[in-house]
Amino acid sequence: MIHARTLDLKLLRDLRRLWAQALAIAVVLACGVAVLLISVGMSGALDRSRAAYYERNTFADLFARATRAPDTLTPELRLVPGVRDVETRISNFVILDLPGRIRPATAQIVSIPEAGSARLNTPFLVEGRWPRPGAPGEVVVNAPFARAHGYHSGDRFTANVGGTRLELTVTGAALSPEFIYTIGAGAMMPDPTSHGIIWMPRDAAAAAFGMTGAFNDVVFSLERGATPEAAIDAIDALLDPYGGTGAHDRSDQISHAFLDAEIEQLRVMAWVLPPVFLLISAFLVNMVIGRIVALERAEIGLLKALGYSDRSVMVHYLLLAGLVALIGVGIGWGLGGYLSRRMAELYARFYDFPELIFGISWNTYALSALAAFAASAVGAVRSALSAARLSPAAAMGPAPPPTFRQGGFDRLMTRLRLPQTDMMIFRSITRWPVRAGTSLLGYALGTSVLVASNFFPDSLDRLIEVAFDVTNRQDVILTFPSDAPAQAVVDARGLPGVMQAEGHQWLEATFRNGHRTENATIQGIVPGNDLTRIPGRGGAVEPPDHGILLTDSLLSRLGLAVGDRVEVELTGRLDRPVELVVAGAVPQYLGPFGYASSETIDRLLDRDPLVSSVNVTLDPARADDFHAAVKESPALGGAILLSDNRRAFEDTLAANITVMSLIYIGLGAAIAIGVAYNSARIQLSERARELASLRILGFHRWEVSWILVGEAMLLAILAQPLGWWIGHGVAALMTSSFSSDLYVLPLVLQPSTYAGASLVSLGAALGAVLMVRRRADRLDLVAVMKTRE
């Protein structure tokens, strides 16, 4: 008991004496714990919030569309094996004329049963009331659209439905599990100022779109354990005669797919970044505990002579590492909890949940603590074992001095006539290569975190460049309720302010190669088009005269190579699959695509030329006239303004990236500070007698301090290329892991990213070592010289 109490007191005294070094290590550990809590905690929060929302508001399992299917088909759809419930709807995109807004907006009108009694994808009313039965023009809009325009019950705006202007009155605002991520057709980012959801009573929607006794949209829920593939095949067979475009499950529902990709990204982050922090922490603990054991040889020998067992001595030093880990876990839990809540606030603004169920589970906290203690124990175990193995006689005597030999490097430094202090720096590095290598690796890992976490802006800038400068160079995309004759391109050229107009085709398709099946969109492009182009590796490429181009990720998932034949199924357009030759592969950025010439598609479908949309460029001086004409056009189903899309894209990314960049800059700086401070403190303790001797021999303070500062900064500078290389590798891993069917992040790292990472890392290292320099300046020369080697 006395022995245990004595060791406990020594443990607390050691921790108090080494508080600055312990804190530096604890902060690095805390960073790993915090990142783990942020990524695992936020992915769990999104997953729980989504699951609760889906269950409470009965999110559908399957989705399908048709051109016009009779209501009499509904009983047959209910009899599909595995189907539990069916709800048919009317859904179309329309152009809106909003008061006070010159440019048109778009909306998706979705019919609801009277009094808001939808059974599937049930909207959640957050304000106002549902439309009254028979009340003309009453609608509910989605809450983000209402907030963006300041709409409340009683406000009005106009919708252009097939050339008929409908005066709509807002009665309330709602959210739906179907539109957590609300994005318009052809858009790349949610923008509630330009696109909204409108829920309209079924009878009113049927009258507006000429769909009395019919539907064009249907959602299904499945029995527990039902096979989606079998139900999809049966649904497609029933809807095919009525222009069915192919049923699909949640994985291809745009809102669910985007949210799923975000959750997966957060999970990947939990497995990529925290190990870096934990590895550095293990290095730092090993450095510090190893130095303590070296300095306390006499004390260890005395303890053993007094009867303390090898086990007691080993446990003592492991407990010291455990206390450091405990401090790190406490800081990490506080930091991680705070940053997780901040991230939750960001996600709550970005995703349209009625509530975000924030909470980090106890097992996530336990996992982070276990990882921190394991890293600390791994770092301390070697030094603790060496302390336990010391015999009392050997420990009571001084450690054997290192053996030095003059090598070629020493002779080279002598010939270079370097200052004595510089020679001491180089000799310290070459004679203790393991310690120097450990410090160098620590600096490199700190830089790598900064490189790996800040590649997002570079990659997203490249994504924006491809999306808006290479691929989509138009100002506006005009869409139609269904494919329109080629004359629509000529009509678009006649709109005021239009300078260029080009047709574009879109077809939903299923690609098959043996047992492999992938859903994707085929784009039909006229050769020579200037506004919508196919992104290639060195710029835009032309569509092939025959066959089809596939994005490389789609090609890989199908197990195909250029020159192979792929089976293509166009549900609702052809009653049999066709085979096309894969004419080439192109990089994927946004969504899996196939690219063919418009002539190939028209020939395949045996039809006259049609277009799905028309891309136009505008004369800025006549843009207002164009927008006014679009609002009145009877043939259009929507107008997507690329400038609004780009603004929404950049604004959203800027807000999220700024927060994340600041977080990771802080984390990378913490690593650099922890490594630099501990390395410099260990050097100071090891070389205090040597530095004091130099002072006595007449060296200036700044010359003596330079030995510490110079060695730390030389190692930090030498570590930068290695940090860049590791950071590039981690960024490549994250890019590969973050990419999904919806988008593929290109791996782009600009020189400014490497330079910025190095500046932060070197600046943090310099700040930390200058803190230690102050201790070197205040050395008590007499006391230091009295200590034995």
Coordinates of C-alpha atoms in Angstrom, one line a residue, residues 289-712:
I289 CA 8.3 8.4 -21.9
G290 CA 11.6 7.2 -23.4
R291 CA 13.3 10.4 -22.4
I292 CA 11.9 10.2 -18.9
V293 CA 13.1 6.6 -18.4
A294 CA 16.6 7.8 -19.6
L295 CA 16.6 10.7 -17.1
E296 CA 15.3 8.6 -14.2
R297 CA 17.7 5.6 -14.4
A298 CA 19.0 6.3 -10.9
E299 CA 15.4 6.6 -9.5
I300 CA 14.4 3.4 -11.2
G301 CA 17.4 1.6 -9.8
L302 CA 16.6 3.0 -6.3
L303 CA 12.9 1.9 -6.6
K304 CA 14.0 -1.6 -7.5
A305 CA 16.5 -1.7 -4.7
L306 CA 13.7 -0.8 -2.3
G307 CA 11.6 -3.7 -3.4
Y308 CA 9.5 -2.4 -6.2
S309 CA 8.8 -5.1 -8.8
D310 CA 9.5 -4.9 -12.5
R311 CA 5.7 -5.0 -13.0
S312 CA 5.2 -2.0 -10.7
V313 CA 7.8 0.1 -12.5
M314 CA 6.3 -0.8 -15.9
V315 CA 2.8 0.0 -14.8
H316 CA 4.0 3.3 -13.4
Y317 CA 5.2 4.6 -16.8
L318 CA 2.2 3.1 -18.6
L319 CA -0.1 5.0 -16.2
L320 CA 1.7 8.2 -17.0
A321 CA 0.9 7.6 -20.7
G322 CA -2.6 6.7 -19.6
L323 CA -3.0 10.0 -17.8
V324 CA -1.9 11.9 -20.9
A325 CA -4.4 9.9 -22.9
L326 CA -7.1 10.7 -20.4
I327 CA -6.5 14.4 -20.7
G328 CA -6.6 14.0 -24.5
V329 CA -9.8 12.1 -24.4
G330 CA -11.4 14.8 -22.2
I331 CA -10.3 17.6 -24.6
G332 CA -11.3 15.5 -27.6
W333 CA -14.8 14.8 -26.2
G334 CA -15.4 18.5 -25.5
L335 CA -14.0 19.6 -28.9
G336 CA -15.7 16.9 -30.8
G337 CA -19.0 17.5 -29.2
Y338 CA -18.8 21.2 -29.9
L339 CA -17.7 20.8 -33.5
S340 CA -20.3 18.0 -34.1
R341 CA -23.0 20.4 -33.0
R342 CA -21.7 23.1 -35.3
M343 CA -21.6 20.6 -38.2
A344 CA -25.2 19.6 -37.3
E345 CA -26.2 23.2 -37.7
L346 CA -24.6 23.3 -41.2
Y347 CA -26.4 20.1 -42.2
A348 CA -29.7 21.3 -40.8
R349 CA -29.5 24.3 -43.2
F350 CA -28.4 22.3 -46.1
Y351 CA -30.8 19.3 -45.8
D352 CA -34.5 19.8 -45.4
F353 CA -35.1 17.7 -42.2
P354 CA -38.0 18.7 -39.9
E355 CA -35.5 18.0 -37.2
L356 CA -31.9 16.7 -37.1
I357 CA -31.7 14.1 -34.3
F358 CA -28.3 15.1 -33.0
G359 CA -26.6 12.9 -30.5
I360 CA -23.4 10.9 -30.3
S361 CA -23.9 7.4 -29.0
W362 CA -22.0 6.2 -25.9
N363 CA -20.3 3.5 -28.0
T364 CA -18.8 6.2 -30.3
Y365 CA -17.4 7.9 -27.2
A366 CA -16.1 4.6 -26.0
L367 CA -14.5 3.7 -29.3
S368 CA -12.7 7.1 -29.5
A369 CA -11.4 6.7 -25.9
L370 CA -10.3 3.1 -26.6
A371 CA -8.4 4.3 -29.7
A372 CA -6.7 7.1 -27.8
F373 CA -5.7 4.8 -24.9
A374 CA -4.5 2.2 -27.3
A375 CA -2.3 4.7 -29.2
S376 CA -0.8 6.0 -26.0
A377 CA -0.1 2.5 -24.7
V378 CA 1.5 1.5 -28.0
G379 CA 3.8 4.5 -27.7
A380 CA 4.7 3.9 -24.1
V381 CA 5.1 0.1 -24.0
R382 CA 8.6 -0.1 -25.4
S383 CA 10.0 2.5 -22.9
A384 CA 8.0 1.0 -20.0
L385 CA 9.5 -2.4 -20.8
S386 CA 13.0 -1.0 -21.0
A387 CA 12.5 0.5 -17.5
A388 CA 11.2 -2.8 -16.1
R389 CA 14.2 -4.7 -17.5
L390 CA 16.8 -2.4 -15.9
S391 CA 18.7 -4.1 -13.1
P392 CA 19.2 -2.1 -10.0
A393 CA 23.0 -2.1 -10.3
A394 CA 23.0 -1.0 -14.0
A395 CA 20.3 1.6 -13.3
M396 CA 22.2 3.2 -10.4
G397 CA 25.2 3.9 -12.7
P398 CA 25.2 6.4 -15.5
A399 CA 24.1 5.2 -19.0
P400 CA 27.0 4.2 -21.2
P401 CA 28.0 7.1 -23.4
P402 CA 27.2 6.9 -27.1
T403 CA 30.1 5.9 -29.4
F404 CA 30.9 8.6 -31.9
R405 CA 33.1 8.1 -35.0
Q406 CA 34.1 10.6 -37.6
G407 CA 32.5 9.7 -40.9
G408 CA 32.4 11.1 -44.3
F409 CA 29.6 13.5 -43.4
D410 CA 31.7 15.0 -40.6
R411 CA 34.7 15.5 -42.9
L412 CA 32.4 17.1 -45.5
M413 CA 31.1 19.6 -42.9
T414 CA 34.7 20.4 -41.8
R415 CA 35.7 21.1 -45.4
L416 CA 32.6 23.4 -45.8
R417 CA 33.8 25.4 -42.8
L418 CA 30.3 25.5 -41.3
P419 CA 29.8 27.5 -38.1
Q420 CA 30.2 25.3 -35.0
T421 CA 26.5 25.6 -34.1
D422 CA 25.5 24.4 -37.6
M423 CA 27.9 21.4 -37.3
M424 CA 26.3 20.5 -34.0
I425 CA 22.9 20.5 -35.6
F426 CA 23.9 18.2 -38.4
R427 CA 25.8 15.9 -36.0
S428 CA 22.8 15.6 -33.7
I429 CA 20.6 14.6 -36.6
T430 CA 23.1 12.0 -38.1
R431 CA 24.1 10.5 -34.7
W432 CA 20.5 10.0 -33.5
P433 CA 18.8 9.1 -36.8
V434 CA 15.8 7.3 -35.2
R435 CA 14.9 10.3 -33.1
A436 CA 15.4 12.7 -36.0
G437 CA 13.4 10.4 -38.3
T438 CA 10.6 10.2 -35.8
S439 CA 10.4 13.9 -35.5
L440 CA 10.6 14.3 -39.3
L441 CA 7.7 11.8 -39.8
G442 CA 5.6 13.7 -37.2
Y443 CA 6.1 17.0 -39.1
A444 CA 5.3 15.2 -42.4
L445 CA 2.1 13.7 -41.0
G446 CA 1.0 17.2 -39.8
T447 CA 1.6 18.6 -43.3
S448 CA -0.2 15.6 -44.9
V449 CA -3.3 16.3 -42.8
L450 CA -3.4 19.8 -44.2
V451 CA -2.8 18.7 -47.8
A452 CA -5.4 15.9 -47.6
S453 CA -8.1 17.9 -46.0
N454 CA -7.7 21.0 -48.2
F455 CA -7.8 19.2 -51.6
F456 CA -11.6 19.7 -51.6
P457 CA -11.5 23.3 -52.8
D458 CA -9.1 22.4 -55.7
S459 CA -11.2 19.4 -56.7
L460 CA -14.5 21.3 -56.5
D461 CA -13.0 24.2 -58.5
R462 CA -12.2 21.7 -61.2
L463 CA -15.7 20.2 -60.9
I464 CA -17.2 23.7 -61.3
E465 CA -14.9 24.4 -64.3
V466 CA -15.9 21.2 -66.1
A467 CA -19.6 21.6 -65.2
F468 CA -20.0 25.2 -66.2
D469 CA -17.1 26.1 -68.6
V470 CA -16.4 22.9 -70.5
T471 CA -19.6 20.9 -70.5
N472 CA -22.4 23.3 -70.0
R473 CA -21.7 26.7 -71.6
Q474 CA -25.2 27.8 -72.1
D475 CA -27.0 30.5 -70.1
V476 CA -30.4 28.8 -69.9
I477 CA -31.7 25.3 -70.3
L478 CA -35.3 25.2 -71.6
T479 CA -37.1 22.0 -70.8
F480 CA -40.3 20.4 -72.1
P481 CA -43.0 18.2 -70.4
S482 CA -42.0 15.6 -73.0
D483 CA -39.7 15.3 -76.0
A484 CA -40.5 18.1 -78.5
P485 CA -40.1 18.2 -82.3
A486 CA -36.8 19.7 -83.7
Q487 CA -38.9 22.8 -84.6
A488 CA -38.6 23.7 -80.9
V489 CA -35.0 24.7 -81.5
V490 CA -36.1 27.1 -84.2
D491 CA -38.8 28.5 -82.0
A492 CA -36.3 29.1 -79.2
R493 CA -34.1 31.0 -81.6
G494 CA -37.0 33.3 -82.1
L495 CA -37.3 34.3 -78.4
P496 CA -36.1 37.8 -77.7
G497 CA -32.4 38.0 -76.7
V498 CA -31.4 34.5 -77.8
M499 CA -28.1 34.4 -79.6
Q500 CA -27.6 30.6 -79.8
A501 CA -29.9 27.7 -79.5
E502 CA -29.1 24.0 -79.7
G503 CA -31.1 20.9 -79.1
H504 CA -30.2 18.2 -76.6
Q505 CA -31.7 14.7 -75.8
W506 CA -31.9 12.8 -72.6
L507 CA -33.0 9.2 -72.2
E508 CA -33.1 7.1 -69.1
A509 CA -31.6 3.7 -69.8
T510 CA -30.5 0.4 -68.2
F511 CA -27.2 -1.0 -69.3
R512 CA -26.5 -4.7 -69.0
N513 CA -23.4 -6.9 -69.5
G514 CA -24.2 -10.4 -68.4
H515 CA -25.3 -10.3 -64.8
R516 CA -24.1 -6.7 -64.3
T517 CA -26.8 -4.0 -64.5
E518 CA -26.4 -0.2 -64.2
N519 CA -29.0 2.6 -64.6
A520 CA -27.7 5.7 -66.3
T521 CA -28.7 8.6 -68.6
I522 CA -27.9 8.7 -72.2
Q523 CA -27.3 12.2 -73.6
G524 CA -27.9 12.7 -77.3
I525 CA -25.7 15.5 -78.7
V526 CA -25.5 16.9 -82.2
P527 CA -21.9 16.8 -83.5
G528 CA -20.3 20.3 -83.5
N529 CA -22.6 21.6 -80.7
D530 CA -20.9 24.4 -78.9
L531 CA -23.1 24.8 -75.7
T532 CA -23.4 21.3 -74.3
R533 CA -20.2 19.2 -74.9
I534 CA -18.8 15.9 -73.8
P535 CA -16.0 16.3 -71.3
G536 CA -12.8 14.4 -72.3
R537 CA -9.4 14.1 -70.7
G538 CA -7.9 16.9 -72.7
G539 CA -11.0 19.0 -73.3
A540 CA -14.3 18.4 -75.1
V541 CA -14.8 15.5 -77.4
E542 CA -17.3 14.8 -80.2
P543 CA -20.0 12.1 -80.0
P544 CA -19.2 9.0 -82.1
D545 CA -20.8 8.5 -85.5
H546 CA -21.9 5.0 -84.3
G547 CA -22.0 3.4 -80.9
I548 CA -21.8 5.1 -77.6
L549 CA -19.3 6.7 -75.2
L550 CA -19.5 5.6 -71.5
T551 CA -18.1 7.2 -68.4
D552 CA -15.1 5.3 -67.2
S553 CA -16.7 4.4 -63.8
L554 CA -19.8 3.1 -65.6
L555 CA -17.6 1.1 -67.9
S556 CA -15.7 -0.4 -65.0
R557 CA -18.8 -1.4 -63.1
L558 CA -20.2 -3.1 -66.1
G559 CA -16.9 -5.0 -66.7
L560 CA -16.6 -3.7 -70.2
A561 CA -13.7 -2.4 -72.4
V562 CA -13.7 -0.1 -75.4
G563 CA -14.8 -2.1 -78.4
D564 CA -17.2 -4.4 -76.4
R565 CA -20.9 -4.5 -77.0
V566 CA -23.3 -3.4 -74.3
E567 CA -27.0 -4.2 -74.0
V568 CA -29.2 -1.2 -73.6
E569 CA -32.8 -1.2 -72.4
L570 CA -34.9 1.9 -73.0
T571 CA -38.0 1.1 -70.9
G572 CA -41.2 2.8 -72.3
R573 CA -39.4 3.6 -75.7
L574 CA -38.4 0.2 -77.1
D575 CA -40.0 -3.1 -76.4
R576 CA -36.7 -5.0 -76.7
P577 CA -33.1 -4.3 -75.7
V578 CA -30.6 -3.2 -78.3
E579 CA -26.8 -3.7 -78.5
L580 CA -24.4 -0.8 -79.0
V581 CA -20.7 -0.8 -79.4
V582 CA -18.7 1.0 -76.7
A583 CA -16.9 3.5 -78.9
G584 CA -14.8 5.1 -76.1
A585 CA -14.5 6.0 -72.4
V586 CA -14.7 9.5 -71.0
P587 CA -14.1 10.7 -67.4
Q588 CA -17.0 10.9 -65.1
Y589 CA -17.7 14.1 -63.0
L590 CA -21.4 14.3 -62.4
G591 CA -23.5 11.2 -62.7
P592 CA -22.9 8.1 -64.8
F593 CA -23.6 8.9 -68.5
G594 CA -23.6 7.5 -71.9
Y595 CA -23.1 9.8 -74.8
A596 CA -24.3 9.2 -78.4
S597 CA -25.1 11.4 -81.4
S598 CA -28.6 12.6 -81.7
E599 CA -28.8 10.9 -85.1
T600 CA -27.9 7.6 -83.5
I601 CA -30.6 7.9 -80.9
D602 CA -33.3 8.9 -83.5
R603 CA -32.2 6.0 -85.7
L604 CA -32.3 3.6 -82.7
L605 CA -35.9 4.7 -81.8
D606 CA -36.9 4.9 -85.5
R607 CA -38.4 8.4 -85.2
D608 CA -38.1 11.9 -86.5
P609 CA -35.6 14.1 -84.7
L610 CA -36.8 15.2 -81.3
V611 CA -35.3 17.2 -78.4
S612 CA -35.6 16.9 -74.7
S613 CA -34.3 20.4 -74.0
V614 CA -32.9 23.4 -75.8
N615 CA -29.8 25.2 -74.6
V616 CA -29.5 28.9 -75.3
T617 CA -27.2 31.8 -74.8
L618 CA -28.5 35.3 -74.2
D619 CA -27.8 38.9 -75.1
P620 CA -27.4 40.4 -71.6
A621 CA -29.1 43.6 -72.8
R622 CA -32.3 41.7 -73.6
A623 CA -32.3 39.2 -70.8
D624 CA -35.3 40.7 -69.2
D625 CA -37.3 40.4 -72.4
F626 CA -36.3 36.8 -72.7
H627 CA -37.4 36.0 -69.1
A628 CA -40.8 37.7 -69.7
A629 CA -41.3 35.6 -72.9
V630 CA -40.3 32.4 -71.2
K631 CA -42.9 33.0 -68.4
E632 CA -45.6 33.2 -71.1
S633 CA -44.5 30.3 -73.3
P634 CA -47.1 27.5 -73.5
A635 CA -44.7 24.8 -74.6
L636 CA -42.1 25.0 -71.9
G637 CA -42.0 22.9 -68.7
G638 CA -39.0 24.7 -67.1
A639 CA -36.2 27.1 -67.5
I640 CA -33.0 26.4 -65.7
L641 CA -30.7 29.4 -65.3
L642 CA -27.1 28.2 -65.2
S643 CA -26.0 31.4 -63.4
D644 CA -28.3 30.6 -60.5
N645 CA -27.0 27.0 -60.5
R646 CA -23.4 28.2 -60.4
R647 CA -24.2 30.8 -57.7
A648 CA -25.9 28.2 -55.5
F649 CA -23.1 25.7 -56.1
E650 CA -20.4 28.2 -55.1
D651 CA -22.3 29.7 -52.2
T652 CA -23.0 26.3 -50.6
L653 CA -19.5 25.1 -51.1
A654 CA -18.0 28.3 -49.8
A655 CA -20.0 28.1 -46.6
N656 CA -19.2 24.5 -45.9
I657 CA -15.5 24.5 -47.1
T658 CA -14.7 27.6 -45.1
V659 CA -15.8 25.9 -41.8
M660 CA -14.1 22.6 -42.7
S661 CA -10.9 24.3 -43.8
L662 CA -10.6 26.2 -40.6
I663 CA -11.2 23.0 -38.6
Y664 CA -8.5 21.1 -40.4
I665 CA -6.0 24.0 -40.4
G666 CA -6.4 23.9 -36.6
L667 CA -5.9 20.2 -36.5
G668 CA -2.8 20.2 -38.7
A669 CA -1.3 23.1 -36.7
A670 CA -1.9 21.1 -33.5
I671 CA 0.1 18.2 -34.9
A672 CA 3.0 20.5 -35.9
I673 CA 3.0 22.2 -32.5
G674 CA 2.9 18.9 -30.6
V675 CA 5.8 17.4 -32.6
A676 CA 7.9 20.6 -32.5
Y677 CA 7.4 21.4 -28.8
N678 CA 8.1 17.8 -27.6
S679 CA 11.1 17.4 -29.8
A680 CA 12.6 20.7 -28.7
R681 CA 11.9 20.0 -25.0
I682 CA 13.5 16.6 -25.2
Q683 CA 16.6 18.1 -27.0
L684 CA 16.8 20.8 -24.3
S685 CA 16.7 18.2 -21.5
E686 CA 19.2 16.0 -23.2
R687 CA 21.6 18.8 -24.2
A688 CA 21.2 21.2 -21.3
R689 CA 24.7 20.6 -20.1
E690 CA 26.1 21.0 -23.6
L691 CA 24.2 24.2 -24.2
A692 CA 25.3 25.6 -20.8
S693 CA 28.9 24.8 -21.6
L694 CA 28.6 26.8 -24.8
R695 CA 27.3 29.8 -22.9
I696 CA 30.2 29.5 -20.4
L697 CA 32.6 29.4 -23.3
G698 CA 31.3 32.7 -24.6
F699 CA 28.7 31.8 -27.2
H700 CA 25.8 34.3 -27.4
R701 CA 22.3 33.3 -26.3
W702 CA 21.0 33.4 -29.9
E703 CA 23.8 31.1 -31.0
V704 CA 23.0 28.6 -28.3
S705 CA 19.3 28.9 -29.0
W706 CA 19.9 28.4 -32.7
I707 CA 21.0 24.8 -32.0
L708 CA 17.5 24.0 -30.8
V709 CA 15.6 26.2 -33.3
G710 CA 17.8 25.2 -36.3
E711 CA 17.5 21.5 -35.8
A712 CA 13.7 21.6 -35.3

